[in-house]
Amino acid sequence: MKLTKNICFFDLETTGTNVSKDRIVEIAIVKAFTDGTKEVKSWKVNPGIPIPMETTLIHGISDEDVKDAPSFKDLAPQIIEMIKDSDLAGFNSNRFDIPLLAEELLRNGFDFDLTKHRPIDAQVIYHKMEPRNLGAAYKYYCGKDLIDAHSAEVDTLATYEVLMAQIEKYDELENDNKFLSEFSSQRKTADLAGFIQVDENGNDVISFGKYKGQVVTDVFAKDPGYYTWIQNADFPLYTKKVFTKIKLKNGF
């Protein structure tokens, strides 16, 4: 793979699927460097909340497994150091892993700026080319069965191999981070959760509620209390951050 910038492939195991409320219990990162080398790290994380039994049955991580593990706040500096110069890749990462990682960082007082990390989602590329899940993708592209799925490190290494194989298989896939990021994007959004979409003219547009389809700055102009409502409501922290950035940039 010809890299113009380092890529951190990563996978999260969590307490659930709610980006705003759930927490990370395991994170694995495979950092692929532009010189062709790679570095692999994984950590168990004490989420500070109980892990539901139905979730433990999926990834096999229980409260007992993480009771002595560091908190995300303690691990965050190491994670930031590892990803700071890299684009971010994963399997379903645009919809889940990146938004949840951003939420954990912001919740614990660390900044996250998506403009510094182009997202590359191997699942989106796979679904565009051969719609299926990670196990099927691994079998199809790599010719191997995915053993011990839902172990963060196993899933992350499998994702790394899948993307390498996708680039080799499809001539129309350019071997370039920027192209892969754009190709694996399903929709253009200003935030991670998709509450603020970007229209064909580059305007930030609200995608939900009574102002759905309206430009954010137009809404701020006619409803000054809307921003305050957003900040006090149960939206992801990164979404609130983007609304704040739009507000300040446009002098509201």
Short mmCIF file of C-alpha atoms in Angstrom, two decimals:
data_model
loop_
_atom_site.label_atom_id
_atom_site.label_comp_id
_atom_site.label_asym_id
_atom_site.label_seq_id
_atom_site.Cartn_x
_atom_site.Cartn_y
_atom_site.Cartn_z
CA MET A 1 0.00 0.00 0.00
CA LYS A 2 1.43 3.38 -1.03
CA LEU A 3 0.84 5.69 1.91
CA THR A 4 1.15 9.45 1.64
CA LYS A 5 0.35 9.70 5.35
CA ASN A 6 0.35 7.21 8.22
CA ILE A 7 -2.92 5.36 8.81
CA CYS A 8 -4.17 4.11 12.19
CA PHE A 9 -6.50 1.16 11.74
CA PHE A 10 -8.49 0.75 14.92
CA ASP A 11 -11.40 -1.13 16.46
CA LEU A 12 -13.40 -0.58 19.63
CA GLU A 13 -15.25 -2.98 21.88
CA THR A 14 -17.79 -1.08 23.95
CA THR A 15 -20.58 -1.30 26.52
CA GLY A 16 -23.14 -0.78 23.75
CA THR A 17 -23.91 1.08 20.54
CA ASN A 18 -25.06 4.49 21.79
CA VAL A 19 -22.33 6.94 20.77
CA SER A 20 -23.39 9.53 23.36
CA LYS A 21 -23.77 7.23 26.35
CA ASP A 22 -21.74 4.04 25.90
CA ARG A 23 -18.07 3.59 26.76
CA ILE A 24 -14.99 1.84 25.39
CA VAL A 25 -13.88 -1.41 27.09
CA GLU A 26 -11.13 -2.33 24.61
CA ILE A 27 -9.27 -0.51 21.87
CA ALA A 28 -6.74 -1.87 19.41
CA ILE A 29 -4.71 0.20 16.96
CA VAL A 30 -2.61 -0.98 14.04
CA LYS A 31 -0.52 1.96 12.84
CA ALA A 32 0.69 1.60 9.27
CA PHE A 33 3.63 3.90 8.54
CA THR A 34 4.57 5.41 5.20
CA ASP A 35 7.82 3.41 5.24
CA GLY A 36 5.87 0.12 5.19
CA THR A 37 6.33 -0.80 8.84
CA LYS A 38 3.49 -1.15 11.35
CA GLU A 39 2.97 -0.92 15.09
CA VAL A 40 0.25 -2.79 17.01
CA LYS A 41 -1.12 -1.79 20.40
CA SER A 42 -4.22 -2.80 22.33
CA TRP A 43 -5.63 -1.89 25.72
CA LYS A 44 -8.43 -3.06 27.96
CA VAL A 45 -10.31 -0.07 29.41
CA ASN A 46 -12.31 0.28 32.61
CA PRO A 47 -15.46 2.06 31.34
CA GLY A 48 -16.56 3.23 34.77
CA ILE A 49 -20.03 1.79 34.15
CA PRO A 50 -21.34 -1.80 34.16
CA ILE A 51 -20.94 -3.84 30.98
CA PRO A 52 -24.37 -5.32 30.11
CA MET A 53 -24.46 -9.11 30.01
CA GLU A 54 -25.85 -9.10 26.46
CA THR A 55 -22.81 -7.09 25.35
CA THR A 56 -20.39 -9.37 27.20
CA LEU A 57 -21.90 -12.30 25.30
CA ILE A 58 -20.87 -10.60 22.03
CA HIS A 59 -17.26 -9.58 22.74
CA GLY A 60 -16.50 -11.72 25.82
CA ILE A 61 -15.33 -8.81 28.02
CA SER A 62 -16.91 -8.66 31.48
CA ASP A 63 -16.75 -6.24 34.40
CA GLU A 64 -14.25 -8.61 36.05
CA ASP A 65 -11.95 -8.44 33.00
CA VAL A 66 -11.60 -4.65 33.20
CA LYS A 67 -11.88 -3.94 36.95
CA ASP A 68 -8.13 -3.31 37.22
CA ALA A 69 -7.71 -1.75 33.76
CA PRO A 70 -6.92 1.95 33.35
CA SER A 71 -9.69 4.43 32.60
CA PHE A 72 -10.00 5.96 29.16
CA LYS A 73 -8.86 9.29 30.61
CA ASP A 74 -5.62 7.65 31.75
CA LEU A 75 -5.05 6.01 28.34
CA ALA A 76 -6.06 9.00 26.22
CA PRO A 77 -2.58 10.61 26.02
CA GLN A 78 -1.13 7.38 24.58
CA ILE A 79 -3.96 7.09 22.06
CA ILE A 80 -3.62 10.72 21.00
CA GLU A 81 0.13 10.31 20.58
CA MET A 82 -0.41 7.28 18.36
CA ILE A 83 -3.05 8.82 16.07
CA LYS A 84 -1.89 12.44 15.97
CA ASP A 85 -0.11 12.23 12.60
CA SER A 86 -2.41 9.70 10.98
CA ASP A 87 -5.58 9.19 9.02
CA LEU A 88 -8.09 6.85 10.69
CA ALA A 89 -9.32 3.58 9.21
CA GLY A 90 -11.62 0.85 10.40
CA PHE A 91 -14.59 -1.33 9.58
CA ASN A 92 -17.83 0.66 10.06
CA SER A 93 -15.59 3.28 11.62
CA ASN A 94 -17.26 6.28 9.96
CA ARG A 95 -20.57 5.46 11.65
CA PHE A 96 -19.41 4.05 14.98
CA ASP A 97 -15.74 3.82 16.00
CA ILE A 98 -14.64 7.34 15.06
CA PRO A 99 -17.72 9.07 16.53
CA LEU A 100 -17.43 7.09 19.77
CA LEU A 101 -13.68 7.70 20.06
CA ALA A 102 -14.28 11.42 19.54
CA GLU A 103 -16.99 11.38 22.20
CA GLU A 104 -14.73 9.67 24.74
CA LEU A 105 -11.90 12.15 24.07
CA LEU A 106 -14.13 15.21 24.37
CA ARG A 107 -15.92 13.84 27.44
CA ASN A 108 -12.57 13.47 29.19
CA GLY A 109 -11.28 16.92 28.31
CA PHE A 110 -9.21 16.10 25.22
CA ASP A 111 -9.79 17.75 21.86
CA PHE A 112 -10.59 15.88 18.66
CA ASP A 113 -10.62 17.46 15.20
CA LEU A 114 -11.75 15.28 12.30
CA THR A 115 -10.19 17.68 9.80
CA LYS A 116 -6.78 16.40 10.91
CA HIS A 117 -7.64 12.72 10.26
CA ARG A 118 -9.13 11.63 6.93
CA PRO A 119 -11.50 8.72 7.61
CA ILE A 120 -11.15 5.55 5.52
CA ASP A 121 -13.88 2.96 6.05
CA ALA A 122 -13.12 -0.51 4.66
CA GLN A 123 -16.75 -1.54 5.27
CA VAL A 124 -18.08 1.21 3.01
CA ILE A 125 -15.66 0.18 0.26
CA TYR A 126 -16.66 -3.44 0.81
CA HIS A 127 -20.39 -2.68 0.74
CA LYS A 128 -19.93 -0.70 -2.46
CA MET A 129 -18.00 -3.56 -4.03
CA GLU A 130 -19.19 -6.77 -2.30
CA PRO A 131 -21.89 -6.11 0.35
CA ARG A 132 -21.31 -8.24 3.50
CA ASN A 133 -19.77 -8.21 7.05
CA LEU A 134 -16.14 -8.34 8.28
CA GLY A 135 -16.03 -12.15 8.52
CA ALA A 136 -17.30 -12.51 4.96
CA ALA A 137 -15.00 -9.72 3.77
CA TYR A 138 -12.01 -11.46 5.33
CA LYS A 139 -12.98 -14.77 3.73
CA TYR A 140 -13.62 -13.16 0.34
CA TYR A 141 -10.57 -10.90 0.13
CA CYS A 142 -8.02 -12.83 2.19
CA GLY A 143 -9.20 -16.41 1.70
CA LYS A 144 -9.18 -17.09 5.46
CA ASP A 145 -11.77 -17.62 8.18
CA LEU A 146 -11.94 -14.91 10.84
CA ILE A 147 -11.24 -16.71 14.11
CA ASP A 148 -12.08 -15.01 17.43
CA ALA A 149 -14.15 -12.22 15.86
CA HIS A 150 -15.11 -9.38 18.25
CA SER A 151 -11.64 -9.41 19.76
CA ALA A 152 -10.58 -5.82 19.04
CA GLU A 153 -7.06 -6.75 17.92
CA VAL A 154 -8.23 -9.64 15.71
CA ASP A 155 -10.87 -7.44 14.06
CA THR A 156 -8.39 -4.60 13.57
CA LEU A 157 -5.72 -6.80 11.98
CA ALA A 158 -8.39 -8.38 9.76
CA THR A 159 -9.53 -4.91 8.66
CA TYR A 160 -5.94 -4.00 7.82
CA GLU A 161 -5.61 -7.12 5.65
CA VAL A 162 -9.01 -6.52 4.00
CA LEU A 163 -8.15 -2.98 2.90
CA MET A 164 -4.78 -4.11 1.54
CA ALA A 165 -6.54 -6.84 -0.46
CA GLN A 166 -9.25 -4.43 -1.70
CA ILE A 167 -6.60 -2.09 -3.12
CA GLU A 168 -4.88 -4.99 -4.85
CA LYS A 169 -8.14 -6.43 -6.24
CA TYR A 170 -9.86 -3.35 -7.67
CA ASP A 171 -8.05 -1.37 -10.34
CA GLU A 172 -10.49 1.54 -9.90
CA LEU A 173 -9.37 2.02 -6.28
CA GLU A 174 -6.54 4.53 -6.25
CA ASN A 175 -3.74 3.64 -3.83
CA ASP A 176 -4.04 6.96 -2.03
CA ASN A 177 -5.36 7.97 1.42
CA LYS A 178 -7.37 10.94 0.10
CA PHE A 179 -9.10 8.89 -2.60
CA LEU A 180 -9.89 6.04 -0.21
CA SER A 181 -11.33 8.47 2.34
CA GLU A 182 -13.57 10.12 -0.24
CA PHE A 183 -14.60 6.79 -1.78
CA SER A 184 -15.55 5.30 1.61
CA SER A 185 -17.61 8.35 2.62
CA GLN A 186 -21.34 7.65 2.32
CA ARG A 187 -22.44 11.23 2.86
CA LYS A 188 -20.73 14.54 3.46
CA THR A 189 -21.26 15.76 7.00
CA ALA A 190 -19.74 18.47 9.16
CA ASP A 191 -20.03 16.43 12.35
CA LEU A 192 -19.48 12.72 12.99
CA ALA A 193 -23.03 11.67 13.85
CA GLY A 194 -24.61 13.18 10.73
CA PHE A 195 -26.75 15.83 12.44
CA ILE A 196 -25.08 18.53 10.28
CA GLN A 197 -24.86 17.68 6.60
CA VAL A 198 -22.99 19.61 3.92
CA ASP A 199 -25.00 20.45 0.81
CA GLU A 200 -23.77 20.76 -2.79
CA ASN A 201 -22.91 24.42 -2.21
CA GLY A 202 -20.82 23.70 0.88
CA ASN A 203 -23.44 24.97 3.34
CA ASP A 204 -23.86 23.32 6.74
CA VAL A 205 -27.44 22.04 6.83
CA ILE A 206 -29.46 20.65 9.76
CA SER A 207 -30.57 17.06 9.09
CA PHE A 208 -33.17 16.58 11.82
CA GLY A 209 -36.17 18.11 13.61
CA LYS A 210 -38.24 21.16 12.75
CA TYR A 211 -35.36 22.85 10.89
CA LYS A 212 -34.42 19.81 8.82
CA GLY A 213 -32.97 20.88 5.47
CA GLN A 214 -32.28 24.46 6.57
CA VAL A 215 -28.84 26.11 6.66
CA VAL A 216 -27.46 26.33 10.20
CA THR A 217 -26.57 30.01 9.98
CA ASP A 218 -30.08 30.86 8.74
CA VAL A 219 -31.55 29.05 11.74
CA PHE A 220 -29.19 30.82 14.16
CA ALA A 221 -30.25 34.16 12.64
CA LYS A 222 -33.97 33.62 13.07
CA ASP A 223 -33.93 31.52 16.26
CA PRO A 224 -31.16 32.69 18.64
CA GLY A 225 -32.26 30.19 21.29
CA TYR A 226 -31.70 27.18 19.03
CA TYR A 227 -27.96 27.05 19.76
CA THR A 228 -28.60 27.01 23.51
CA TRP A 229 -31.13 24.22 23.08
CA ILE A 230 -28.57 22.15 21.14
CA GLN A 231 -25.94 22.62 23.86
CA ASN A 232 -28.34 21.52 26.61
CA ALA A 233 -29.86 18.58 24.70
CA ASP A 234 -28.56 15.02 24.45
CA PHE A 235 -26.40 15.44 21.34
CA PRO A 236 -22.85 14.06 20.95
CA LEU A 237 -20.16 16.41 22.21
CA TYR A 238 -18.51 16.61 18.80
CA THR A 239 -21.81 17.70 17.22
CA LYS A 240 -22.09 20.44 19.86
CA LYS A 241 -18.50 21.45 19.13
CA VAL A 242 -19.24 21.84 15.41
CA PHE A 243 -22.36 23.94 16.13
CA THR A 244 -20.18 26.14 18.37
CA LYS A 245 -17.55 26.49 15.65
CA ILE A 246 -20.21 27.56 13.12
CA LYS A 247 -21.65 30.02 15.63
CA LEU A 248 -18.31 31.66 16.41
CA LYS A 249 -17.13 31.69 12.80
CA ASN A 250 -20.23 33.57 11.70
CA GLY A 251 -20.37 35.99 14.62
CA PHE A 252 -23.57 34.81 16.31
#
